[in-house]
Short mmCIF file of C-alpha atoms in Angstrom, two decimals:
data_model
loop_
_atom_site.label_atom_id
_atom_site.label_comp_id
_atom_site.label_asym_id
_atom_site.label_seq_id
_atom_site.Cartn_x
_atom_site.Cartn_y
_atom_site.Cartn_z
CA UNK A 1 45.38 101.00 -115.48
CA UNK A 2 48.07 101.78 -118.06
CA UNK A 3 47.25 100.80 -121.61
CA UNK A 4 50.43 98.82 -122.08
CA UNK A 5 49.56 96.69 -119.03
CA UNK A 6 46.30 95.41 -120.50
CA UNK A 7 45.96 91.63 -120.51
CA UNK A 8 42.89 91.07 -122.66
CA UNK A 9 40.13 88.52 -122.79
CA UNK A 10 38.10 88.85 -125.99
CA UNK A 11 34.47 87.71 -125.69
CA UNK A 12 32.37 86.81 -128.76
CA UNK A 13 28.80 85.48 -128.88
CA UNK A 14 26.24 84.53 -131.49
CA UNK A 15 22.68 83.38 -130.76
CA UNK A 16 20.42 81.47 -133.13
CA UNK A 17 18.38 84.62 -133.65
CA UNK A 18 21.53 86.63 -134.48
CA UNK A 19 22.29 84.17 -137.28
CA UNK A 20 19.45 85.75 -139.24
CA UNK A 21 21.36 89.07 -139.24
CA UNK A 22 23.95 87.70 -141.66
CA UNK A 23 27.72 87.50 -141.78
CA UNK A 24 28.37 90.81 -139.97
CA UNK A 25 27.67 89.23 -136.58
CA UNK A 26 29.39 85.91 -137.24
CA UNK A 27 31.82 84.50 -134.68
CA UNK A 28 34.72 84.74 -137.12
CA UNK A 29 33.86 88.34 -137.99
CA UNK A 30 33.79 89.31 -134.32
CA UNK A 31 37.10 87.55 -133.65
CA UNK A 32 38.80 89.23 -136.62
CA UNK A 33 37.58 92.70 -135.63
CA UNK A 34 38.56 92.41 -131.98
CA UNK A 35 41.93 90.73 -132.49
CA UNK A 36 42.85 93.52 -134.90
CA UNK A 37 41.71 96.09 -132.32
CA UNK A 38 43.82 94.52 -129.54
CA UNK A 39 46.89 94.24 -131.77
CA UNK A 40 46.60 97.89 -132.84
CA UNK A 41 46.57 98.89 -129.18
CA UNK A 42 49.65 96.80 -128.48
CA UNK A 43 47.91 94.85 -125.72
CA UNK A 44 48.47 91.25 -124.66
CA UNK A 45 45.73 88.85 -125.83
CA UNK A 46 45.30 86.07 -123.24
CA UNK A 47 42.36 84.14 -124.73
CA UNK A 48 39.18 84.35 -126.83
CA UNK A 49 36.01 83.23 -125.01
CA UNK A 50 33.19 81.98 -127.23
CA UNK A 51 29.47 81.23 -126.80
CA UNK A 52 27.91 80.08 -130.06
CA UNK A 53 24.15 79.67 -130.47
CA UNK A 54 23.27 80.96 -126.96
CA UNK A 55 20.90 83.80 -126.07
CA UNK A 56 22.29 86.91 -124.38
CA UNK A 57 19.33 87.13 -122.00
CA UNK A 58 21.02 84.64 -119.65
CA UNK A 59 24.49 84.76 -118.10
CA UNK A 60 24.51 80.99 -117.59
CA UNK A 61 26.83 80.64 -120.59
CA UNK A 62 29.97 78.53 -120.47
CA UNK A 63 32.14 81.07 -122.32
CA UNK A 64 31.07 84.14 -120.36
CA UNK A 65 31.37 82.29 -117.03
CA UNK A 66 34.94 81.25 -117.88
CA UNK A 67 35.70 84.85 -118.88
CA UNK A 68 34.33 86.24 -115.59
CA UNK A 69 36.19 83.64 -113.54
CA UNK A 70 39.52 84.51 -115.20
CA UNK A 71 38.81 88.21 -114.68
CA UNK A 72 38.01 87.79 -110.96
CA UNK A 73 41.14 85.64 -110.51
CA UNK A 74 43.34 88.37 -112.04
CA UNK A 75 44.34 86.30 -115.09
CA UNK A 76 42.97 89.08 -117.32
CA UNK A 77 42.30 92.72 -116.47
CA UNK A 78 40.55 93.88 -119.66
CA UNK A 79 37.44 92.57 -121.40
CA UNK A 80 36.80 93.49 -125.02
CA UNK A 81 33.55 92.83 -126.89
CA UNK A 82 32.22 94.01 -130.27
CA UNK A 83 29.19 95.72 -128.71
CA UNK A 84 27.15 95.62 -125.49
CA UNK A 85 24.60 93.20 -126.93
CA UNK A 86 27.37 90.59 -127.42
CA UNK A 87 28.10 90.67 -123.69
CA UNK A 88 24.41 90.35 -122.83
CA UNK A 89 20.87 91.62 -123.29
CA UNK A 90 19.80 91.74 -119.64
CA UNK A 91 20.30 95.39 -118.69
CA UNK A 92 20.04 94.77 -114.91
CA UNK A 93 22.81 92.18 -114.85
CA UNK A 94 25.01 94.14 -117.27
CA UNK A 95 24.65 97.21 -115.05
CA UNK A 96 25.64 95.17 -111.99
CA UNK A 97 28.82 93.92 -113.69
CA UNK A 98 29.89 97.28 -115.14
CA UNK A 99 28.95 99.48 -112.16
CA UNK A 100 29.91 97.16 -109.28
CA UNK A 101 31.70 93.89 -110.14
CA UNK A 102 34.26 95.12 -112.69
CA UNK A 103 35.36 98.20 -110.67
CA UNK A 104 35.77 96.00 -107.54
CA UNK A 105 38.20 93.71 -109.41
CA UNK A 106 39.84 96.59 -111.35
CA UNK A 107 38.63 95.23 -114.68
CA UNK A 108 38.45 97.46 -117.73
CA UNK A 109 35.48 96.83 -120.01
CA UNK A 110 35.41 97.89 -123.68
CA UNK A 111 32.56 97.62 -126.21
CA UNK A 112 34.24 98.69 -129.47
CA UNK A 113 31.26 99.50 -131.73
CA UNK A 114 29.39 101.32 -128.94
CA UNK A 115 32.51 103.41 -128.11
CA UNK A 116 32.21 102.34 -124.44
CA UNK A 117 35.43 102.11 -122.40
CA UNK A 118 35.32 102.16 -118.60
CA UNK A 119 38.99 103.17 -118.59
CA UNK A 120 38.41 106.22 -120.80
CA UNK A 121 37.42 109.81 -120.07
CA UNK A 122 34.75 109.72 -122.80
CA UNK A 123 31.69 110.39 -120.61
CA UNK A 124 29.17 110.76 -123.46
CA UNK A 125 29.29 107.06 -124.42
CA UNK A 126 29.20 106.00 -120.76
CA UNK A 127 26.20 108.24 -120.11
CA UNK A 128 24.42 106.60 -123.04
CA UNK A 129 25.24 103.07 -121.86
CA UNK A 130 22.06 102.55 -119.72
CA UNK A 131 19.95 103.50 -122.76
CA UNK A 132 21.97 101.13 -124.95
CA UNK A 133 21.40 98.30 -122.44
CA UNK A 134 17.66 98.94 -122.23
CA UNK A 135 17.41 98.97 -126.03
CA UNK A 136 19.33 95.67 -126.25
CA UNK A 137 16.93 94.06 -123.78
CA UNK A 138 13.93 95.44 -125.67
CA UNK A 139 15.39 93.95 -128.85
CA UNK A 140 15.73 90.55 -127.12
CA UNK A 141 12.16 90.73 -125.82
CA UNK A 142 10.80 91.77 -129.23
CA UNK A 143 12.75 89.02 -131.03
CA UNK A 144 11.56 86.44 -128.50
CA UNK A 145 7.95 87.50 -129.04
CA UNK A 146 8.30 87.25 -132.83
CA UNK A 147 9.92 83.82 -132.63
CA UNK A 148 7.11 82.58 -130.35
CA UNK A 149 4.51 83.89 -132.80
CA UNK A 150 6.25 82.00 -135.63
CA UNK A 151 6.26 78.78 -133.56
CA UNK A 152 2.56 79.20 -132.72
CA UNK A 153 1.66 79.88 -136.37
CA UNK A 154 3.62 76.79 -137.46
CA UNK A 155 1.94 74.71 -134.74
CA UNK A 156 -1.50 75.75 -135.99
CA UNK A 157 -0.50 74.47 -139.43
CA UNK A 158 0.61 71.18 -137.85
CA UNK A 159 4.29 71.94 -138.45
CA UNK A 160 6.60 70.77 -135.67
CA UNK A 161 9.90 72.35 -134.66
CA UNK A 162 10.97 69.28 -132.65
CA UNK A 163 14.63 68.33 -132.95
CA UNK A 164 13.72 64.63 -132.66
CA UNK A 165 10.46 62.63 -132.59
CA UNK A 166 9.01 60.95 -129.47
CA UNK A 167 10.30 57.53 -128.46
CA UNK A 168 8.64 54.95 -130.73
CA UNK A 169 8.63 57.19 -133.79
CA UNK A 170 11.02 58.32 -136.54
CA UNK A 171 10.85 61.29 -138.89
CA UNK A 172 9.63 60.32 -142.36
CA UNK A 173 12.15 60.24 -145.21
CA UNK A 174 10.14 62.57 -147.47
CA UNK A 175 11.30 65.76 -145.70
CA UNK A 176 7.86 66.52 -144.19
CA UNK A 177 9.11 65.67 -140.66
CA UNK A 178 5.92 63.68 -140.03
CA UNK A 179 6.14 60.82 -137.55
CA UNK A 180 6.31 57.22 -138.75
CA UNK A 181 6.27 54.24 -136.40
CA UNK A 182 9.66 52.86 -135.37
CA UNK A 183 8.96 49.14 -135.22
CA UNK A 184 12.19 48.51 -133.29
CA UNK A 185 10.78 50.03 -130.09
CA UNK A 186 7.06 50.76 -130.67
CA UNK A 187 6.17 47.49 -128.89
CA UNK A 188 7.79 48.90 -125.73
CA UNK A 189 5.48 51.92 -125.88
CA UNK A 190 2.41 49.72 -126.33
CA UNK A 191 3.52 47.53 -123.44
CA UNK A 192 3.96 50.53 -121.13
CA UNK A 193 0.36 51.61 -121.78
CA UNK A 194 -0.97 48.07 -121.30
CA UNK A 195 0.91 47.70 -118.01
CA UNK A 196 -0.38 51.05 -116.73
CA UNK A 197 -3.95 50.20 -117.77
CA UNK A 198 -3.68 47.04 -115.69
CA UNK A 199 -2.90 49.18 -112.63
CA UNK A 200 0.90 48.97 -112.46
CA UNK A 201 2.36 52.30 -111.28
CA UNK A 202 5.02 53.97 -113.44
CA UNK A 203 7.77 53.20 -110.92
CA UNK A 204 6.99 49.48 -111.11
CA UNK A 205 6.91 49.59 -114.93
CA UNK A 206 10.36 51.21 -114.85
CA UNK A 207 11.57 48.48 -112.47
CA UNK A 208 10.30 45.78 -114.82
CA UNK A 209 12.00 47.34 -117.86
CA UNK A 210 15.27 47.70 -115.96
CA UNK A 211 15.08 44.07 -114.85
CA UNK A 212 14.69 43.08 -118.51
CA UNK A 213 17.58 45.37 -119.56
CA UNK A 214 15.47 47.30 -122.06
CA UNK A 215 17.40 50.30 -123.44
CA UNK A 216 16.12 53.66 -122.17
CA UNK A 217 14.74 56.24 -124.65
CA UNK A 218 17.75 58.50 -124.05
CA UNK A 219 20.30 55.72 -124.64
CA UNK A 220 18.38 54.52 -127.70
CA UNK A 221 18.54 58.04 -129.17
CA UNK A 222 22.30 58.09 -128.57
CA UNK A 223 22.66 54.73 -130.32
CA UNK A 224 20.70 55.97 -133.35
CA UNK A 225 22.05 59.51 -133.62
CA UNK A 226 25.38 59.28 -131.81
CA UNK A 227 24.54 62.43 -129.83
CA UNK A 228 25.05 62.40 -126.09
CA UNK A 229 22.78 64.37 -123.82
CA UNK A 230 24.24 67.04 -121.57
CA UNK A 231 22.03 65.91 -118.68
CA UNK A 232 23.29 63.33 -116.20
CA UNK A 233 21.90 59.85 -116.78
CA UNK A 234 22.16 56.52 -114.97
CA UNK A 235 21.06 54.63 -118.10
CA UNK A 236 17.96 53.37 -116.29
CA UNK A 237 14.23 53.70 -116.77
CA UNK A 238 12.63 55.95 -114.13
CA UNK A 239 9.18 56.94 -112.98
CA UNK A 240 9.63 60.21 -114.93
CA UNK A 241 10.67 58.54 -118.21
CA UNK A 242 7.61 56.27 -118.09
CA UNK A 243 5.27 59.17 -117.26
CA UNK A 244 6.69 61.18 -120.16
CA UNK A 245 5.48 58.45 -122.52
CA UNK A 246 2.11 58.00 -120.78
CA UNK A 247 1.36 61.75 -120.98
CA UNK A 248 2.15 62.17 -124.68
CA UNK A 249 -0.92 62.14 -126.99
CA UNK A 250 1.38 61.51 -129.97
CA UNK A 251 0.87 57.79 -129.35
CA UNK A 252 -2.81 57.99 -130.38
CA UNK A 253 -1.85 59.85 -133.56
CA UNK A 254 -2.36 63.40 -132.27
CA UNK A 255 0.35 66.00 -132.77
CA UNK A 256 0.27 68.15 -129.62
CA UNK A 257 2.45 71.26 -129.94
CA UNK A 258 3.12 74.23 -127.64
CA UNK A 259 2.97 71.89 -124.63
CA UNK A 260 5.88 73.68 -123.01
CA UNK A 261 7.14 77.25 -122.88
CA UNK A 262 9.80 79.20 -120.99
CA UNK A 263 9.15 81.37 -117.94
CA UNK A 264 10.16 84.49 -119.90
CA UNK A 265 12.65 85.65 -122.52
CA UNK A 266 15.14 86.14 -119.65
CA UNK A 267 14.40 82.93 -117.76
CA UNK A 268 14.61 79.94 -120.11
CA UNK A 269 13.41 77.37 -117.58
CA UNK A 270 10.84 75.14 -119.30
CA UNK A 271 7.33 75.02 -117.83
CA UNK A 272 4.32 73.01 -119.00
CA UNK A 273 1.29 74.84 -120.33
CA UNK A 274 -2.26 73.85 -119.24
CA UNK A 275 -3.69 71.22 -121.60
CA UNK A 276 -6.33 73.63 -122.91
CA UNK A 277 -3.53 75.85 -124.31
CA UNK A 278 -1.94 73.07 -126.38
CA UNK A 279 -2.29 73.22 -130.16
CA UNK A 280 -3.44 69.75 -131.20
CA UNK A 281 -3.75 68.30 -134.71
CA UNK A 282 -5.72 65.05 -134.54
CA UNK A 283 -4.84 62.03 -136.69
CA UNK A 284 -1.63 63.72 -137.82
CA UNK A 285 0.35 60.46 -138.03
CA UNK A 286 -0.07 56.69 -137.42
CA UNK A 287 -1.06 55.75 -133.86
CA UNK A 288 0.90 53.23 -131.80
CA UNK A 289 -1.92 52.59 -129.31
CA UNK A 290 -5.71 52.70 -129.59
CA UNK A 291 -7.77 55.56 -128.20
CA UNK A 292 -9.60 53.03 -126.05
CA UNK A 293 -6.31 52.03 -124.38
CA UNK A 294 -5.44 55.72 -123.93
CA UNK A 295 -8.81 56.29 -122.17
CA UNK A 296 -8.23 53.29 -119.93
CA UNK A 297 -4.86 54.66 -118.85
CA UNK A 298 -6.33 58.09 -118.16
CA UNK A 299 -9.02 56.49 -116.02
CA UNK A 300 -6.34 54.69 -114.03
CA UNK A 301 -4.51 58.01 -113.58
CA UNK A 302 -7.69 59.70 -112.30
CA UNK A 303 -8.81 56.74 -110.20
CA UNK A 304 -9.31 57.14 -106.46
CA UNK A 305 -7.27 53.97 -106.07
CA UNK A 306 -3.50 54.09 -106.08
CA UNK A 307 -3.10 50.81 -104.21
CA UNK A 308 -0.54 49.81 -101.63
CA UNK A 309 1.88 46.89 -101.64
CA UNK A 310 2.21 44.36 -98.87
CA UNK A 311 5.64 43.79 -97.35
CA UNK A 312 6.21 41.12 -99.99
CA UNK A 313 5.37 43.51 -102.85
CA UNK A 314 1.81 42.27 -103.56
CA UNK A 315 -0.94 44.75 -104.44
CA UNK A 316 -4.45 43.41 -103.87
CA UNK A 317 -6.86 44.06 -106.80
CA UNK A 318 -9.21 46.01 -104.51
CA UNK A 319 -6.54 48.02 -102.71
CA UNK A 320 -7.67 51.66 -102.68
CA UNK A 321 -11.15 50.99 -104.06
CA UNK A 322 -12.94 50.21 -100.77
CA UNK A 323 -14.48 52.90 -98.53
CA UNK A 324 -16.21 52.82 -95.17
CA UNK A 325 -19.96 53.56 -95.50
CA UNK A 326 -20.07 55.40 -92.16
CA UNK A 327 -16.97 57.62 -91.83
CA UNK A 328 -15.98 57.69 -95.52
CA UNK A 329 -12.42 56.62 -94.77
CA UNK A 330 -10.51 54.09 -96.86
CA UNK A 331 -10.58 50.43 -95.90
CA UNK A 332 -7.26 49.01 -94.75
CA UNK A 333 -5.89 45.70 -96.03
CA UNK A 334 -4.68 43.06 -93.54
CA UNK A 335 -3.42 39.55 -94.23
CA UNK A 336 -2.18 36.44 -92.50
CA UNK A 337 -0.79 33.08 -93.60
CA UNK A 338 -2.48 29.70 -93.23
CA UNK A 339 0.05 27.05 -92.36
CA UNK A 340 0.12 23.25 -92.29
CA UNK A 341 3.04 21.45 -90.69
CA UNK A 342 4.96 24.71 -90.71
CA UNK A 343 4.45 25.34 -94.43
CA UNK A 344 2.37 28.24 -95.76
CA UNK A 345 -0.62 26.82 -97.63
CA UNK A 346 -2.54 30.01 -98.36
CA UNK A 347 -2.76 33.74 -97.65
CA UNK A 348 -5.96 35.23 -96.21
CA UNK A 349 -6.68 38.90 -96.97
CA UNK A 350 -9.20 41.01 -95.06
CA UNK A 351 -10.37 44.63 -95.11
CA UNK A 352 -11.57 46.87 -92.30
CA UNK A 353 -12.19 50.58 -91.82
CA UNK A 354 -8.79 52.26 -91.59
CA UNK A 355 -10.03 54.85 -89.08
CA UNK A 356 -11.45 52.08 -86.89
CA UNK A 357 -8.09 50.27 -87.00
CA UNK A 358 -6.17 53.43 -86.07
CA UNK A 359 -8.55 55.25 -83.70
CA UNK A 360 -10.82 52.50 -82.34
CA UNK A 361 -14.58 52.20 -81.97
CA UNK A 362 -14.83 55.68 -80.41
CA UNK A 363 -14.32 57.04 -83.93
CA UNK A 364 -15.87 54.35 -86.17
CA UNK A 365 -17.22 50.80 -85.82
CA UNK A 366 -15.81 47.64 -87.38
CA UNK A 367 -16.45 47.09 -91.10
CA UNK A 368 -14.50 43.84 -91.29
CA UNK A 369 -14.92 41.78 -94.44
CA UNK A 370 -12.94 38.96 -96.00
CA UNK A 371 -11.39 39.80 -99.35
CA UNK A 372 -12.58 36.56 -100.95
CA UNK A 373 -16.20 37.41 -100.01
CA UNK A 374 -16.11 40.88 -101.56
CA UNK A 375 -14.23 39.52 -104.60
CA UNK A 376 -16.97 36.93 -105.21
CA UNK A 377 -19.69 39.54 -104.72
CA UNK A 378 -18.12 41.84 -107.33
CA UNK A 379 -17.49 39.08 -109.86
CA UNK A 380 -21.07 37.81 -109.52
CA UNK A 381 -22.41 41.35 -109.98
CA UNK A 382 -20.23 41.99 -113.06
CA UNK A 383 -21.32 38.66 -114.60
CA UNK A 384 -24.99 39.41 -113.93
CA UNK A 385 -24.60 42.85 -115.47
CA UNK A 386 -22.76 41.38 -118.48
CA UNK A 387 -25.48 38.76 -118.95
CA UNK A 388 -28.22 41.39 -118.81
CA UNK A 389 -26.36 43.63 -121.27
CA UNK A 390 -25.72 40.74 -123.67
CA UNK A 391 -29.39 39.73 -123.71
CA UNK A 392 -30.84 43.26 -123.86
CA UNK A 393 -28.00 45.44 -125.15
CA UNK A 394 -30.11 47.65 -127.40
CA UNK A 395 -32.70 48.24 -124.67
CA UNK A 396 -30.04 48.94 -122.00
CA UNK A 397 -28.30 51.45 -124.27
CA UNK A 398 -31.57 53.13 -125.22
CA UNK A 399 -32.74 53.59 -121.61
CA UNK A 400 -29.33 54.84 -120.49
CA UNK A 401 -29.16 57.39 -123.29
CA UNK A 402 -32.71 58.59 -122.65
CA UNK A 403 -32.04 58.99 -118.93
CA UNK A 404 -28.67 60.78 -119.30
CA UNK A 405 -29.88 63.01 -122.12
CA UNK A 406 -32.96 64.05 -120.12
CA UNK A 407 -30.84 64.85 -117.07
CA UNK A 408 -28.46 66.94 -119.15
CA UNK A 409 -31.28 68.73 -120.97
CA UNK A 410 -33.14 69.44 -117.72
CA UNK A 411 -29.99 71.01 -116.30
CA UNK A 412 -29.55 73.07 -119.46
CA UNK A 413 -33.16 74.27 -119.35
CA UNK A 414 -32.69 75.23 -115.72
CA UNK A 415 -29.60 77.30 -116.56
CA UNK A 416 -30.66 78.66 -119.97
CA UNK A 417 -32.17 81.87 -118.58
CA UNK A 418 -29.06 82.54 -116.52
CA UNK A 419 -26.84 81.73 -119.52
CA UNK A 420 -28.70 84.23 -121.72
CA UNK A 421 -28.36 86.90 -119.02
CA UNK A 422 -24.61 86.32 -118.80
CA UNK A 423 -24.18 86.60 -122.57
CA UNK A 424 -26.19 89.85 -122.69
CA UNK A 425 -24.07 91.24 -119.85
CA UNK A 426 -20.88 90.34 -121.78
CA UNK A 427 -22.15 92.25 -124.82
CA UNK A 428 -22.96 95.24 -122.59
CA UNK A 429 -19.46 95.16 -121.04
CA UNK A 430 -17.91 95.20 -124.53
CA UNK A 431 -19.91 98.36 -125.27
CA UNK A 432 -18.87 99.96 -121.96
CA UNK A 433 -15.18 99.26 -122.62
CA UNK A 434 -15.47 100.77 -126.11
CA UNK A 435 -17.32 103.84 -124.76
CA UNK A 436 -14.66 104.40 -122.08
CA UNK A 437 -11.93 104.38 -124.75
CA UNK A 438 -13.87 106.86 -126.92
CA UNK A 439 -14.52 109.19 -123.94
CA UNK A 440 -10.82 109.14 -123.02
CA UNK A 441 -9.73 109.91 -126.61
CA UNK A 442 -12.29 112.75 -126.85
CA UNK A 443 -10.88 114.25 -123.64
CA UNK A 444 -14.13 113.78 -121.72
CA UNK A 445 -12.69 111.31 -119.20
CA UNK A 446 -9.46 111.41 -117.13
CA UNK A 447 -6.95 108.66 -118.01
CA UNK A 448 -6.85 107.18 -114.46
CA UNK A 449 -10.66 106.85 -114.38
CA UNK A 450 -10.65 105.28 -117.85
CA UNK A 451 -8.07 102.70 -116.76
CA UNK A 452 -10.01 101.81 -113.59
CA UNK A 453 -13.29 101.38 -115.48
CA UNK A 454 -11.73 99.24 -118.20
CA UNK A 455 -9.98 97.04 -115.61
CA UNK A 456 -13.28 96.56 -113.73
CA UNK A 457 -15.27 95.81 -116.89
CA UNK A 458 -12.58 93.46 -118.22
CA UNK A 459 -12.36 91.52 -114.94
CA UNK A 460 -16.14 91.04 -114.82
CA UNK A 461 -16.22 90.06 -118.49
CA UNK A 462 -13.45 87.47 -118.05
CA UNK A 463 -15.28 85.91 -115.10
CA UNK A 464 -18.53 85.74 -117.07
CA UNK A 465 -16.79 84.13 -120.06
CA UNK A 466 -15.47 81.41 -117.76
CA UNK A 467 -18.95 80.74 -116.38
CA UNK A 468 -20.43 80.67 -119.90
CA UNK A 469 -17.78 78.21 -121.05
CA UNK A 470 -18.57 75.90 -118.12
CA UNK A 471 -22.28 75.95 -118.98
CA UNK A 472 -21.59 75.35 -122.68
CA UNK A 473 -19.63 72.22 -121.77
CA UNK A 474 -22.87 70.66 -120.57
CA UNK A 475 -24.05 70.62 -124.19
CA UNK A 476 -20.96 68.61 -125.13
CA UNK A 477 -21.81 66.16 -122.35
CA UNK A 478 -24.90 65.05 -124.28
CA UNK A 479 -22.80 64.21 -127.35
CA UNK A 480 -20.32 62.21 -125.27
CA UNK A 481 -22.95 60.06 -123.58
CA UNK A 482 -23.11 57.70 -126.58
CA UNK A 483 -19.34 57.05 -126.50
CA UNK A 484 -19.38 56.54 -122.72
CA UNK A 485 -22.02 53.84 -122.73
CA UNK A 486 -20.64 52.02 -125.81
CA UNK A 487 -17.17 51.87 -124.30
CA UNK A 488 -18.44 50.70 -120.90
CA UNK A 489 -20.69 47.99 -122.39
CA UNK A 490 -17.73 46.66 -124.37
CA UNK A 491 -15.66 46.46 -121.16
CA UNK A 492 -18.44 44.72 -119.23
CA UNK A 493 -18.81 42.05 -121.90
CA UNK A 494 -15.05 41.55 -122.01
CA UNK A 495 -15.03 40.51 -118.35
CA UNK A 496 -18.15 38.33 -118.51
CA UNK A 497 -16.25 35.07 -118.14
CA UNK A 498 -13.51 36.16 -115.71
CA UNK A 499 -13.05 33.61 -112.93
CA UNK A 500 -10.82 35.77 -110.72
CA UNK A 501 -11.00 39.43 -109.82
CA UNK A 502 -8.13 41.38 -111.36
CA UNK A 503 -6.90 44.90 -110.81
CA UNK A 504 -7.43 45.58 -114.51
CA UNK A 505 -11.14 44.74 -114.15
CA UNK A 506 -11.44 47.09 -111.18
CA UNK A 507 -9.78 49.96 -113.02
CA UNK A 508 -11.90 49.47 -116.14
CA UNK A 509 -15.31 49.15 -114.49
CA UNK A 510 -15.33 50.37 -110.89
CA UNK A 511 -15.24 53.87 -109.46
CA UNK A 512 -15.45 52.85 -105.79
CA UNK A 513 -16.99 50.30 -103.42
CA UNK A 514 -18.65 51.23 -100.14
CA UNK A 515 -18.70 48.68 -97.30
CA UNK A 516 -21.30 48.77 -94.51
CA UNK A 517 -20.62 47.96 -90.87
CA UNK A 518 -20.11 44.38 -89.77
CA UNK A 519 -22.80 43.23 -87.30
CA UNK A 520 -22.93 39.60 -86.20
CA UNK A 521 -25.93 37.74 -87.63
CA UNK A 522 -26.90 40.55 -90.01
CA UNK A 523 -26.14 40.86 -93.74
CA UNK A 524 -23.42 43.37 -94.57
CA UNK A 525 -24.24 46.05 -97.14
CA UNK A 526 -21.98 46.46 -100.16
CA UNK A 527 -22.41 49.28 -102.68
CA UNK A 528 -20.61 49.07 -106.02
CA UNK A 529 -20.32 52.36 -107.91
CA UNK A 530 -19.47 51.67 -111.54
CA UNK A 531 -17.86 54.17 -113.89
CA UNK A 532 -21.10 54.20 -115.88
CA UNK A 533 -24.40 53.62 -114.08
CA UNK A 534 -26.51 51.48 -116.43
CA UNK A 535 -29.25 51.39 -113.76
CA UNK A 536 -30.26 47.81 -114.65
CA UNK A 537 -32.50 47.55 -111.60
CA UNK A 538 -35.18 49.60 -113.34
#
């Protein structure tokens, strides 16, 4: 390619991390340097392609993609950048472009500061290019690691790097960036939690909000800030937007940071961390909902019952809670209409073993029961339990705590010897790892043997630490028993005067219900398993 035939595309880039390097890397500085270079060469400048505030570890950049498209289409035949790191910091992809893509399309590539020119005979700079690319990627990886460490350190101090607060909150005006309740929409948040606690699935909550034309969190943010999101939106509440609110502990006053991370410094796709890796500051700001409501929602989320709608959209309160006593399968809901003179006067709901309904008596027998009968049985049992608790609350609580504490302590005593052995073994493994290092440094042990031993010791140690942690959690169980029983007693008393069975009652009190087989002339067994077993029969 003759020099006077060069049609140039200048590419400039600045990432947020580069901004710390000062003015020398600024967009304007790069433009000025490169335009002057092109003019001195007497080449034709077609366009300047810019990516501002974007990392070089990805090639999914609007400016660089437009540059590459124009180059492949023959609109430009020369690409000029300040240095290799401006073009990118992923040495594998850079190598693919320079060694394969650019030669195929007869594109000349020039990195001015690095003295790299694929159309030049200067082989020294080209020979050094792979090393330059590797160094640039190392720099990106090192910078990414430092930035992550800063974010983690800030999170441990309760300092957030969020660009905007969660829906229902605003940043305070004092510059501390603490959350304060946004009274314009906080009631919507509270209502979402109440609806979920009553058993409504997120999709149905979203439906309800859309029917009422409640502005979505994204649209509300646009209204307040005037900033439009780059993601596509239908301006409707969705299952995902409701779940995002339900999963955020900010609404009970806890600041949970480091909930998400990227796959790597090259792949910026966001992934959620396990909850145990979050950095949480409790009572960091005012709560919108109570912790009791938060617990109720989490119980609904963990419940065995998801519930199914009838063809007319009705979900029975017991849907998903009933199980067959014999085969363990879920009970299936059936219904039919009672009519008088052609008009529907009532709906009758019944349950039977789902496996019996599908596979017949060869698999499982009939466990047919009318819904109104099981509803009455549950309500009567809840009222009896509530009455007993009200009359003897102190005694009920005392016996429950004594029983649960003894069970926990017995289990701890049983495992204490094993726990001590595991801890001693961990201490021994620490010594073995240290000895292996010392033997390697002294030249008494080959490196490959040292590595194998340390890997084996470390693997065993990590497994033991996990087992020790699981055993230690049993100690915490004793402390939580008091909260469990107090919360459950409060719920029982709340439903003492209910006249109809609701789905909210089921979610708050019941784990599952087991139904025995239906035999004509014989009583049918019903077993109610509550979330907390007060064992009032004793």
